Structures are given as structure tokens and as C-alpha cells.
Tab-separated table of C-alpha atoms in Angstrom:
chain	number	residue	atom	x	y	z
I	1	UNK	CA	-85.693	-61.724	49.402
I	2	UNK	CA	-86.728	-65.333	50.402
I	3	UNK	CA	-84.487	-67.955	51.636
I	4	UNK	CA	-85.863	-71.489	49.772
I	5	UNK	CA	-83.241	-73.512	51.138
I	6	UNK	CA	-84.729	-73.581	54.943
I	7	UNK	CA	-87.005	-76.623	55.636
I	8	UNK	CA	-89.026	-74.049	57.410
I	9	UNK	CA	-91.945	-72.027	55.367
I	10	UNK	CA	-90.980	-69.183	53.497
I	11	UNK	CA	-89.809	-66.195	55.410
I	12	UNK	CA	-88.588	-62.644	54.281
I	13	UNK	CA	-84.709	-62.953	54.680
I	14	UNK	CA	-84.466	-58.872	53.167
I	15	UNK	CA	-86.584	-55.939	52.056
I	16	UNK	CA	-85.724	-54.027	49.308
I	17	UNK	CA	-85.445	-50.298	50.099
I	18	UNK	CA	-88.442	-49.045	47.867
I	19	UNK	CA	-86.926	-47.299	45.448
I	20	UNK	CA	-89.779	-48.491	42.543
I	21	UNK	CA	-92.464	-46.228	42.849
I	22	UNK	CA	-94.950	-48.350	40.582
I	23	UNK	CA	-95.533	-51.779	39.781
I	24	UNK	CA	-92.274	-54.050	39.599
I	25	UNK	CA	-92.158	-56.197	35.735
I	26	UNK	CA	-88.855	-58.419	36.101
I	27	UNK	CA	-85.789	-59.116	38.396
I	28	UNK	CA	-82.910	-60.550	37.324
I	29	UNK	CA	-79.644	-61.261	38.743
I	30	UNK	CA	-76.095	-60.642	36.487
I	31	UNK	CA	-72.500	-61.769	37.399
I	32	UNK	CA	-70.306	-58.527	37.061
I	33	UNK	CA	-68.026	-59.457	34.734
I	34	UNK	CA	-64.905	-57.935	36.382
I	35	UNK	CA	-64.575	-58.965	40.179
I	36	UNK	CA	-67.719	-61.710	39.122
I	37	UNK	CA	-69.883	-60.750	42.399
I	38	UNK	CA	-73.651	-61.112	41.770
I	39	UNK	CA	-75.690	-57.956	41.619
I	40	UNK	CA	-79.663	-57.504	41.021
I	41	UNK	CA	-81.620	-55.779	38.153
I	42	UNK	CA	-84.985	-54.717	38.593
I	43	UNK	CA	-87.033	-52.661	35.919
I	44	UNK	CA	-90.750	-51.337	36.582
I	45	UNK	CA	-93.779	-49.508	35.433
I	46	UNK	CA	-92.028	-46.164	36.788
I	47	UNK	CA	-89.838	-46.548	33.652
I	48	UNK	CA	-86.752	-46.894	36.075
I	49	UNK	CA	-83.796	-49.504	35.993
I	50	UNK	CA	-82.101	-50.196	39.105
I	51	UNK	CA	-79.006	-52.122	40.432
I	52	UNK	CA	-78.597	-53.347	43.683
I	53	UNK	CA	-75.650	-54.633	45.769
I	54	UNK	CA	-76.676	-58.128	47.010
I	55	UNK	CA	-74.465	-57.928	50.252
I	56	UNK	CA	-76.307	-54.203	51.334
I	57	UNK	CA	-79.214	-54.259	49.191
I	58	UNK	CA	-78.567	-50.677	48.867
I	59	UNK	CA	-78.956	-48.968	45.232
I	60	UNK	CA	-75.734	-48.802	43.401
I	61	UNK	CA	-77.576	-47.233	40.208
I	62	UNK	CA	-80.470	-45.961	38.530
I	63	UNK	CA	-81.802	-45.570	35.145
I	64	UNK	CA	-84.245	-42.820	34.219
I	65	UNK	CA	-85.829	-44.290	30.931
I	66	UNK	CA	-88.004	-42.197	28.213
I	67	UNK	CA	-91.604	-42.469	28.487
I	68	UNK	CA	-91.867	-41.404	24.434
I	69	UNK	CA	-89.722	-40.858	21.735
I	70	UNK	CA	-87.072	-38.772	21.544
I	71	UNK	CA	-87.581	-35.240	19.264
I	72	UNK	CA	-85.065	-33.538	19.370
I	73	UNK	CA	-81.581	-32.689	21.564
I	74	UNK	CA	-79.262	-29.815	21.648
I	75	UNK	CA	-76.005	-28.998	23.411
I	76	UNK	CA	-75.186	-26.006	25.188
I	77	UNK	CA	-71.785	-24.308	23.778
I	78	UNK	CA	-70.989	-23.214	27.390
I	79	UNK	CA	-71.949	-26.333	29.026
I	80	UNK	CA	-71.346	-29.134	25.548
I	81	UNK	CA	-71.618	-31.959	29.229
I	82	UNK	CA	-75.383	-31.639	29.524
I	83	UNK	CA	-77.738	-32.217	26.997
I	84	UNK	CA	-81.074	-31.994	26.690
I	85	UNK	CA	-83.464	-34.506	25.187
I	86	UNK	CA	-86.982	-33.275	24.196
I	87	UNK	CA	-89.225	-36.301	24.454
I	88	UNK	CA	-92.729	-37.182	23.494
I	89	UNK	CA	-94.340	-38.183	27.268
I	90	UNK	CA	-94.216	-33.917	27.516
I	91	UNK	CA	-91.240	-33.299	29.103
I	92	UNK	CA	-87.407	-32.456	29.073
I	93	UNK	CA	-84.798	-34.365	30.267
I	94	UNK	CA	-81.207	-33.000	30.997
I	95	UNK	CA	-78.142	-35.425	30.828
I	96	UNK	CA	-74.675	-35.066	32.794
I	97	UNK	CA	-72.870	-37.284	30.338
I	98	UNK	CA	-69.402	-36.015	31.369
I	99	UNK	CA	-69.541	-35.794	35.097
I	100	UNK	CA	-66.581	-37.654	36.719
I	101	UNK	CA	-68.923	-40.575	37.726
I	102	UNK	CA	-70.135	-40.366	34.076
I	103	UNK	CA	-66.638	-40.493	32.634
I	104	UNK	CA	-65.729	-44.222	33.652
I	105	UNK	CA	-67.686	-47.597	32.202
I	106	UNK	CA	-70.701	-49.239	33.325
I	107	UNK	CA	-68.619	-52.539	34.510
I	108	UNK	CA	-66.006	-50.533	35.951
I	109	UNK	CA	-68.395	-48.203	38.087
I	110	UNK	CA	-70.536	-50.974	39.045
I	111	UNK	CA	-67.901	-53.224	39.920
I	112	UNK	CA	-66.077	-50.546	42.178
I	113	UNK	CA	-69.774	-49.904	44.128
I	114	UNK	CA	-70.219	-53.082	44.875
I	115	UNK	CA	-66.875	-53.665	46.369
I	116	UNK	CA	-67.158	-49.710	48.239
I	117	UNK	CA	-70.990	-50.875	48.937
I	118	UNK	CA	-71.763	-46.674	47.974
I	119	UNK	CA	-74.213	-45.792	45.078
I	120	UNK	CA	-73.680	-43.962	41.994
I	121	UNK	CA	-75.436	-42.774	39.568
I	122	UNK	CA	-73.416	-43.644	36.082
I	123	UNK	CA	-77.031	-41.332	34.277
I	124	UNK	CA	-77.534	-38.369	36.336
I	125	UNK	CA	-80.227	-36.493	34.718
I	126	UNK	CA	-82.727	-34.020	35.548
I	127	UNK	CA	-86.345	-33.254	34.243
I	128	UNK	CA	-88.557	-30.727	33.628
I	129	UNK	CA	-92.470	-31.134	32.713
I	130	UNK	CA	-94.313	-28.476	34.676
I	131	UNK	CA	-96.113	-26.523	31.990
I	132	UNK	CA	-95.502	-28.210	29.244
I	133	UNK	CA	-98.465	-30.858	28.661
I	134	UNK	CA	-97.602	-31.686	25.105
I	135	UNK	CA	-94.876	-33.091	23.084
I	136	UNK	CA	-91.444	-31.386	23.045
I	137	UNK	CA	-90.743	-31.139	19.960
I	138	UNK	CA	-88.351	-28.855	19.742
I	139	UNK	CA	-85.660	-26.880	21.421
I	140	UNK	CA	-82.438	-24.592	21.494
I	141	UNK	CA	-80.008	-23.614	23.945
I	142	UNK	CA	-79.735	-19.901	23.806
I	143	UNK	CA	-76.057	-18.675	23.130
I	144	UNK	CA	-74.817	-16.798	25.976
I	145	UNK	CA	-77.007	-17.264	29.165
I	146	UNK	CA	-76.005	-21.178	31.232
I	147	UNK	CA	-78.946	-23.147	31.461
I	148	UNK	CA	-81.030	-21.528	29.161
I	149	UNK	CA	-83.422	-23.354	26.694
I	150	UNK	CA	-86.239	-21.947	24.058
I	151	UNK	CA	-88.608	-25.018	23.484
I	152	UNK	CA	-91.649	-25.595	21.155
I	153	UNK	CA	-94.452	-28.115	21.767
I	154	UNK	CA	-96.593	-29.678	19.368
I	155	UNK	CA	-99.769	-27.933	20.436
I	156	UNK	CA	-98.143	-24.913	18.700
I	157	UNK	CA	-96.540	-23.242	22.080
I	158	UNK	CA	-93.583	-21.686	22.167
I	159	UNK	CA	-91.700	-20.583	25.419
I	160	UNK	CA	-88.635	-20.358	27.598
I	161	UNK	CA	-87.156	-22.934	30.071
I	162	UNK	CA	-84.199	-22.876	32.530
I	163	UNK	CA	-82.727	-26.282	33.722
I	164	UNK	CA	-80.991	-24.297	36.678
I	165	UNK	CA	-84.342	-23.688	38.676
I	166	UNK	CA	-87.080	-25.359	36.782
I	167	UNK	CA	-88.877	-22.272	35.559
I	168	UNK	CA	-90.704	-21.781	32.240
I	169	UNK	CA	-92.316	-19.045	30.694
I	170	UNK	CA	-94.787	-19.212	27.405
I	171	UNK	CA	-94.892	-16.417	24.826
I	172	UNK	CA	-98.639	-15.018	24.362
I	173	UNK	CA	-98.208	-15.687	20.725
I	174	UNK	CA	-98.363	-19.761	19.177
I	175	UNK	CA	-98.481	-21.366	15.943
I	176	UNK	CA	-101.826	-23.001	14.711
I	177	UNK	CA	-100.028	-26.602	14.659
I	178	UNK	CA	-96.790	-28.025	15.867
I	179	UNK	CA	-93.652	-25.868	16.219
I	180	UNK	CA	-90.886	-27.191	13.623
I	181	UNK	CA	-87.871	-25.730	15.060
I	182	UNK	CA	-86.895	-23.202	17.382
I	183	UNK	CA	-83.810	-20.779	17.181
I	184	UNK	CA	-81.801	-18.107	18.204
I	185	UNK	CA	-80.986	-15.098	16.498
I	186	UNK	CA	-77.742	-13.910	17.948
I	187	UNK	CA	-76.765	-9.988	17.654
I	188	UNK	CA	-72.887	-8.874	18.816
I	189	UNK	CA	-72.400	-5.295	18.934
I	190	UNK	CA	-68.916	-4.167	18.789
I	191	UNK	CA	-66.447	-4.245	21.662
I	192	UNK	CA	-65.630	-0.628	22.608
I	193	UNK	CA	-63.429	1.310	24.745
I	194	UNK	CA	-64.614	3.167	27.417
I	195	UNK	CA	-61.502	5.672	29.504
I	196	UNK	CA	-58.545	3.166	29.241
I	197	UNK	CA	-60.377	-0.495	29.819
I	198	UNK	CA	-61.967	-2.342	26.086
I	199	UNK	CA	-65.059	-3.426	27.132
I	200	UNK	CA	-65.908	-7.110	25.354
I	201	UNK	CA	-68.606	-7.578	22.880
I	202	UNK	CA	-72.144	-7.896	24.098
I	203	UNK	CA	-74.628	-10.813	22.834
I	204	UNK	CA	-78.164	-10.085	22.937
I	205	UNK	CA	-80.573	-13.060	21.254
I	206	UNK	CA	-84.146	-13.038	20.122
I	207	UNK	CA	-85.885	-16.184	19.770
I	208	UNK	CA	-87.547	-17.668	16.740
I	209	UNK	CA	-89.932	-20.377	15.916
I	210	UNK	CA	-91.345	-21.823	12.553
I	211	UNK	CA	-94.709	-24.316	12.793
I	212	UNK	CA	-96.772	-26.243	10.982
I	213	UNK	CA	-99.014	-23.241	10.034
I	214	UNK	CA	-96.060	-21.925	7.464
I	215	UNK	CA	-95.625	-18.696	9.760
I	216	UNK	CA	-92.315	-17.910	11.429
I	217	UNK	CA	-92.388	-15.526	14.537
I	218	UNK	CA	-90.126	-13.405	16.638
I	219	UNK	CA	-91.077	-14.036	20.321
I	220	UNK	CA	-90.367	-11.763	22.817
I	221	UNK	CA	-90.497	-13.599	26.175
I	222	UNK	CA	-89.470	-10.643	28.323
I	223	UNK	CA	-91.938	-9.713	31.549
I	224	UNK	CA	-94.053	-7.426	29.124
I	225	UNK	CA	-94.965	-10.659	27.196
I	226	UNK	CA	-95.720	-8.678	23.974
I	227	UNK	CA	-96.891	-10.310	21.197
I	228	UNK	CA	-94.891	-12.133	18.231
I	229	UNK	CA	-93.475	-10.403	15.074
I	230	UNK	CA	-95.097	-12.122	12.157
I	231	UNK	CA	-92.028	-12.100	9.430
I	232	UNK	CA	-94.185	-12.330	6.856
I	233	UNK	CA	-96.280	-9.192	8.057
I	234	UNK	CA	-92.401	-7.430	8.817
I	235	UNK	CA	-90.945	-7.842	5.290
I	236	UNK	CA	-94.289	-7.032	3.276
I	237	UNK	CA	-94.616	-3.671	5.449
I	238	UNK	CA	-91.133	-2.922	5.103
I	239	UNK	CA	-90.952	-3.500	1.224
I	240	UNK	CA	-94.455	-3.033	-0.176
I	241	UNK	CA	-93.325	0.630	-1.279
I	242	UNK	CA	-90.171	-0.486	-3.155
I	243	UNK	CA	-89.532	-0.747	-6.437
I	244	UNK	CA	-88.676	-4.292	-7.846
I	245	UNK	CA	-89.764	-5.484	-4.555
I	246	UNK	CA	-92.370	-7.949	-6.027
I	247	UNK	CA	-90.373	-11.395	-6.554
I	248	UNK	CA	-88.933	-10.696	-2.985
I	249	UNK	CA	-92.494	-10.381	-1.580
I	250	UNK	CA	-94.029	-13.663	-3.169
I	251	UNK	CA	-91.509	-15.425	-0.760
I	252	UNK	CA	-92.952	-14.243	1.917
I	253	UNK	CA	-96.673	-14.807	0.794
I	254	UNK	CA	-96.362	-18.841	0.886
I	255	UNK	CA	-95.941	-21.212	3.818
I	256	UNK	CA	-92.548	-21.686	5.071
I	257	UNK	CA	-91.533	-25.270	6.561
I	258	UNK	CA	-87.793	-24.420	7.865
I	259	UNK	CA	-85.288	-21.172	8.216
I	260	UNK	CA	-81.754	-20.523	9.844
I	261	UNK	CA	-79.974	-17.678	10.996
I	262	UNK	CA	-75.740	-17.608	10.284
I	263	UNK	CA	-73.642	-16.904	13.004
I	264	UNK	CA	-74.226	-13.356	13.826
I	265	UNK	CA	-77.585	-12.868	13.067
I	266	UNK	CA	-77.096	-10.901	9.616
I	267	UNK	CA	-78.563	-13.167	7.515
I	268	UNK	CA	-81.950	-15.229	7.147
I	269	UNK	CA	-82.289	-18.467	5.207
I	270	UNK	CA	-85.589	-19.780	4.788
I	271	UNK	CA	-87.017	-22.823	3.222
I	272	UNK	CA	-90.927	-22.889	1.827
């Protein structure tokens, strides 16, 4: 910051912390429309919006832009606060929308940080790109296991992410072409009762991609990192010896461009 008004030359009244970690494109200064003290804007090559308090010149909030369109987002059922974006600059992002700071408005939050002179961060996000160096195009929170995420890319690759440490692992198998949608398959065995305690219903999910090739697989992303079950392959083995099978099998003998699984995993609908 410069002060213009001093008949002296031009000195450096305040540094900004750096907070920018590329090139700086505009400042602006806004009038908070609630206790009307000034505050600065800044935005910058980083793809990062920040507020500052003009009494501190301290960072009262930050925006984490997108760096490429956005694919595709899901919701965890467990967690419906946080969702995750895929995005086309090859990673994805993770969203607190209803954290307490997130709960209140922009004016109202900024207003009350620039009277407290504390920072807060009204988009607390989180991102992951470390192994994925392609598009997200796809993704699915699995069912029953927090943080959680099976993602496809559009170079074809299909894996497992967890937003609680960061990690990723890639099935061996991918599609020829960009994965179309990911999901899981969901399978609830029966609550039993074991001496005099009912022990609840377990959930075990498999998941499932469908890509640009017409081929929909069954990954299995445990540490023995076997290879994909072909469907295709599956139902033709498992009905080629049945009568009146025929009209069943030319379904599975054309590309397939979507599919679904209902709630417990019984039943497969597929769309060629």
C-alpha cells in the first residue's frame, strides 16, 4: 500500500502478507454493506480470491476457484455437508458447505471479521490431484465407508479415493475411452442373531464403471488388484447354455452408454 497524499515520493505505507502465490490481475476495494467499513479484493493467476481487512491487512477470506469445468458432484449420505466436485484441471475438490462458519452469509461473516480483525474461511474446501492427471469425470461416494469416493477419469481410469488422507488407488483394469459413470453396487445381508444380542445388517459394495468403449466392469480395488469382470463376458458365460436365452444375450452383445443398480443391489438397469 502507497500513501499518495504525502508531498514526499512514494513510499510503501503496508505489505500485503503474500498470500497470492502467482501473478496478481486486479484489486479492488468494496464498502461492506452492513457496518460500511472498506475491505480489499484481490484475485490472481493462482485462481484464488481474497479479502483483506484494511485496518490489519490480515486475510479475512479466501476463495479456491475451479481451474476447469465442473463434471460431476455427489454427496455422501453419511456426510450430505461435504461435497465433492469433479473438475476438468484433473482434480477433486471437497466442499464444507455446512460448517458453522459456512452456515452464516457472506456480508454477515465478513462484516463480523473485520470488526473481530480474525479470518475465516466462509469456502473451506479441500483437494485432491495426486494421481489423477486427467479429467474427473466422474465419481460416487461409496455407501457405508466416511470419506470414501470411486472416481473415473477421462483417459479411461477407474480407481478409489479417500478425502480423509489423500490416498488413491487405480484398478489394473480401464476402459478404452472416457469413463461415463461410476457406481456402487450395494449388497445387505440379513441382520442375525448371534446368543442373545441381533447383530445389524452388514453392507458390502462393489464398484462399477461404464465408458465410452460400451463395456461395463466390476472393479475390484482390494490389495490383490485383480482384474475387472467384463459383464458382458459374465452374462454370455452364464447363459450361453440356456434355453430361450438368445434375445437376453443380444443385449449384452452391443455397446452400452449408461446402467444403474436399485437400492440393494438386486437388480441391473442398463441403457445401450
Amino acid at each position: 500500500m502507497f500513501n499518495v497524499s504525502e508531498s514526499t515520493p512514494l513510499t510503501v505505507v503496508k505489505k500485503l502478507a503474500q498470500q497470492h502465490s502467482r501473478p496478481v490481475f486486479t484489486i479492488c476495494t468494496v464498502v461492506s454493506s452492513t457496518d460500511e467499513k472498506e475491505v480489499v479484493i484481490t484475485s490472481s493467476m493462482d485462481r484464488q480470491i481474497v479479502c483483506w481487512n484494511t485496518d490489519s491487512w490480515k486475510q479475512l477470506w479466501r476463495i479456491q476457484t475451479l481451474g476447469g469445468f465442473v463434471y460431476c458432484l455427489d454427496s455422501s449420505i453419511m456426510d450430505p455437508g461435504t461435497i465433492a466436485l469433479g473438475i476438468g484441471d484433473n482434480t477433486v475438490r471437497f466442499w464444507s458447505s455446512l460448517t458453522k462458519e459456512n452456515s452464516q452469509t457472506m456480508a454477515t461473516k465478513t462484516a463480523a471479521a473485520v470488526s473481530s480483525g480474525i479470518s475465516v474461511d466462509p469456502f473451506e474446501s479441500s483437494t485432491i490431484w495426486k494421481g489423477l492427471q486427467s479429467k474427473v469425470v466422474s465419481i460416487a461416494y461409496h455407501p457405508s465407508e466416511p470419506g470414501t469416493l470411486g472416481f473415473g477419469l477421462d483417459d479411461g481410469r477407474v480407481g478409489l479415493m479417500s478425502n480423509l488422507d489423500g490416498s488413491i488407488r487405480a484398478s489394473p483394469t480401464s476402459h478404452k475411452g472416457s469413463v461415463y459413470s461410476v457406481s456402487w453396487r450395494r449388497v445387505v445381508s440379513a441382520a442375525r442373531i448371534e446368543g442373545e444380542q441381533q447383530q445389524s445388517a452388514a453392507v458390502a459394495a462393489t464398484l462399477w464403471s461404464c465408458g465410452k468403449d460400451g463395456v461395463i466392469l466390476q472393479h475390484d480395488l482390494s490389495e490383490g488388484k485383480r482384474k475387472a469382470v467384463n459383464l458382458d463376458q459374465l452374462v454370455v458365460s452364464a447363459m450361453k447354455d440356456k434355453p430361450d436365452a438368445q434375445q437376453t444375450l443380444m443385449l449384452f452383445q452391443i455397446q452400452h452408454g449408461v446402467f444403474a443398480w436399485n437400492h440393494d443391489g438386486s437388480l441391473l438397469a442398463v441403457g445401450n
